[in-house]
Amino acid sequence: GHKLTWAKTLFDVDGVGLDVEGGAVAWARKHSAGLFCHADGRHLAWVPDGKFDHVISYAALYHMSKTDQCHTGIQLVQKLRIGGRAWFGWNQAYSMNAWEWRSCFMNASAFEDLSPDMVEAMRRMEVD
């Protein structure tokens, strides 16, 4: 809930947080700004595509397998509106480095059933 509280305080951004740990969700609901959901972030079909202007994932992916990180990253990008931006922070290079992320997005259609427009958007992703 810290990042959503900062986003609300500094930029008047409304956000949705997601955590697999129920205790973390309960704490965030009590102490943080935003809407918080208790769910497994590897399975995001219930979140509408094209819903968000920005997606921030901070220290949420690096503990997953590389396959799960890629699959989850692709799903998170699908939740963006056209022109939206995603930021995946605090990911360790030994976990998924920039080349692996680039490969993930370039080959996204192997993981997901994507529209031709989404496949093209994934291929144009900038990875730093």
Short mmCIF file of C-alpha atoms in Angstrom, two decimals:
data_model
loop_
_atom_site.label_atom_id
_atom_site.label_comp_id
_atom_site.label_asym_id
_atom_site.label_seq_id
_atom_site.Cartn_x
_atom_site.Cartn_y
_atom_site.Cartn_z
CA GLY A 1 0.00 0.00 0.00
CA HIS A 2 2.97 2.34 0.35
CA LYS A 3 3.36 3.03 -3.37
CA LEU A 4 -0.36 3.65 -3.91
CA THR A 5 -0.48 6.00 -0.92
CA TRP A 6 2.45 7.97 -2.34
CA ALA A 7 0.84 8.05 -5.78
CA LYS A 8 -2.40 9.38 -4.30
CA THR A 9 -0.68 11.91 -2.05
CA LEU A 10 1.79 13.24 -4.60
CA PHE A 11 -0.11 12.89 -7.89
CA ASP A 12 -3.80 12.41 -6.96
CA VAL A 13 -3.72 8.96 -8.62
CA ASP A 14 -6.33 6.37 -7.72
CA GLY A 15 -4.90 2.88 -7.64
CA VAL A 16 -5.68 -0.79 -7.21
CA GLY A 17 -3.32 -3.01 -5.23
CA LEU A 18 -3.10 -6.77 -5.44
CA ASP A 19 -1.40 -9.22 -3.08
CA VAL A 20 -1.50 -12.96 -2.55
CA GLU A 21 -0.87 -12.49 1.17
CA GLY A 22 -4.16 -11.83 2.99
CA GLY A 23 -2.46 -10.12 5.93
CA ALA A 24 -0.79 -7.61 3.63
CA VAL A 25 -4.12 -6.83 1.98
CA ALA A 26 -5.82 -6.36 5.36
CA TRP A 27 -3.03 -4.01 6.50
CA ALA A 28 -3.19 -2.00 3.26
CA ARG A 29 -6.97 -1.69 3.44
CA LYS A 30 -6.64 -0.23 6.93
CA HIS A 31 -3.61 2.02 6.46
CA SER A 32 -3.25 2.92 2.77
CA ALA A 33 -4.98 4.86 0.02
CA GLY A 34 -6.48 2.80 -2.80
CA LEU A 35 -8.48 -0.35 -3.39
CA PHE A 36 -6.76 -3.60 -2.38
CA CYS A 37 -7.62 -7.07 -3.61
CA HIS A 38 -6.57 -10.45 -2.21
CA ALA A 39 -5.67 -12.55 -5.24
CA ASP A 40 -2.87 -14.45 -6.96
CA GLY A 41 -1.26 -11.94 -9.32
CA ARG A 42 -0.26 -14.70 -11.74
CA HIS A 43 -3.91 -15.07 -12.77
CA LEU A 44 -5.34 -11.76 -13.95
CA ALA A 45 -8.10 -12.78 -16.37
CA TRP A 46 -10.67 -11.26 -13.98
CA VAL A 47 -9.17 -7.77 -14.49
CA PRO A 48 -10.52 -6.13 -17.66
CA ASP A 49 -7.98 -5.49 -20.43
CA GLY A 50 -7.30 -1.85 -21.30
CA LYS A 51 -8.43 -0.62 -17.87
CA PHE A 52 -5.39 1.26 -16.54
CA ASP A 53 -3.19 4.17 -17.61
CA HIS A 54 -0.24 2.84 -15.61
CA VAL A 55 0.83 -0.44 -14.04
CA ILE A 56 3.44 -0.52 -11.29
CA SER A 57 4.87 -3.78 -10.04
CA TYR A 58 7.42 -3.28 -7.29
CA ALA A 59 9.22 -6.29 -5.78
CA ALA A 60 6.31 -8.53 -6.74
CA LEU A 61 7.74 -10.65 -9.56
CA TYR A 62 11.35 -11.51 -8.77
CA HIS A 63 10.49 -14.47 -6.54
CA MET A 64 8.53 -16.20 -9.34
CA SER A 65 9.94 -18.54 -11.95
CA LYS A 66 11.02 -16.81 -15.15
CA THR A 67 8.07 -18.37 -16.97
CA ASP A 68 5.62 -17.01 -14.38
CA GLN A 69 7.31 -13.59 -14.46
CA CYS A 70 6.95 -13.42 -18.24
CA HIS A 71 3.35 -14.65 -18.20
CA THR A 72 2.43 -12.17 -15.45
CA GLY A 73 4.24 -9.29 -17.16
CA ILE A 74 2.34 -9.94 -20.38
CA GLN A 75 -0.97 -9.99 -18.49
CA LEU A 76 -0.10 -6.71 -16.72
CA VAL A 77 0.68 -5.03 -20.04
CA GLN A 78 -2.67 -6.24 -21.42
CA LYS A 79 -4.40 -4.30 -18.62
CA LEU A 80 -3.02 -1.01 -19.97
CA ARG A 81 -5.00 1.39 -22.09
CA ILE A 82 -3.46 2.28 -25.46
CA GLY A 83 -0.50 4.52 -24.71
CA GLY A 84 -0.28 3.30 -21.11
CA ARG A 85 3.01 2.57 -19.38
CA ALA A 86 4.21 -0.23 -17.15
CA TRP A 87 7.08 -0.17 -14.65
CA PHE A 88 8.40 -3.35 -13.08
CA GLY A 89 10.81 -2.38 -10.31
CA TRP A 90 13.09 -4.12 -7.86
CA ASN A 91 13.57 -7.13 -10.08
CA GLN A 92 16.93 -8.78 -9.71
CA ALA A 93 19.03 -9.33 -12.86
CA TYR A 94 19.58 -12.97 -11.87
CA SER A 95 15.82 -13.35 -11.89
CA MET A 96 14.84 -11.72 -15.22
CA ASN A 97 17.31 -9.42 -16.94
CA ALA A 98 16.44 -6.84 -19.58
CA TRP A 99 17.21 -9.23 -22.46
CA GLU A 100 14.91 -11.88 -20.99
CA TRP A 101 12.11 -9.33 -20.57
CA ARG A 102 12.64 -8.18 -24.16
CA SER A 103 12.47 -11.79 -25.36
CA CYS A 104 9.36 -12.36 -23.26
CA PHE A 105 7.51 -9.46 -24.88
CA MET A 106 8.81 -10.26 -28.38
CA ASN A 107 7.43 -13.80 -28.05
CA ALA A 108 4.29 -12.94 -26.07
CA SER A 109 1.95 -14.75 -28.45
CA ALA A 110 3.58 -18.04 -27.38
CA PHE A 111 2.25 -17.47 -23.84
CA GLU A 112 -1.10 -15.82 -24.46
CA ASP A 113 -3.86 -15.71 -27.07
CA LEU A 114 -3.29 -12.11 -28.15
CA SER A 115 -4.86 -9.94 -30.81
CA PRO A 116 -2.57 -8.94 -33.71
CA ASP A 117 -2.53 -5.36 -32.36
CA MET A 118 -1.42 -6.57 -28.92
CA VAL A 119 1.29 -8.79 -30.45
CA GLU A 120 2.62 -5.78 -32.35
CA ALA A 121 2.47 -3.59 -29.22
CA MET A 122 4.38 -6.21 -27.24
CA ARG A 123 7.06 -6.34 -29.92
CA ARG A 124 7.48 -2.55 -29.73
CA MET A 125 7.86 -2.57 -25.93
CA GLU A 126 10.83 -0.61 -24.62
CA VAL A 127 12.75 -2.46 -21.96
CA ASP A 128 15.43 -0.69 -19.92
#
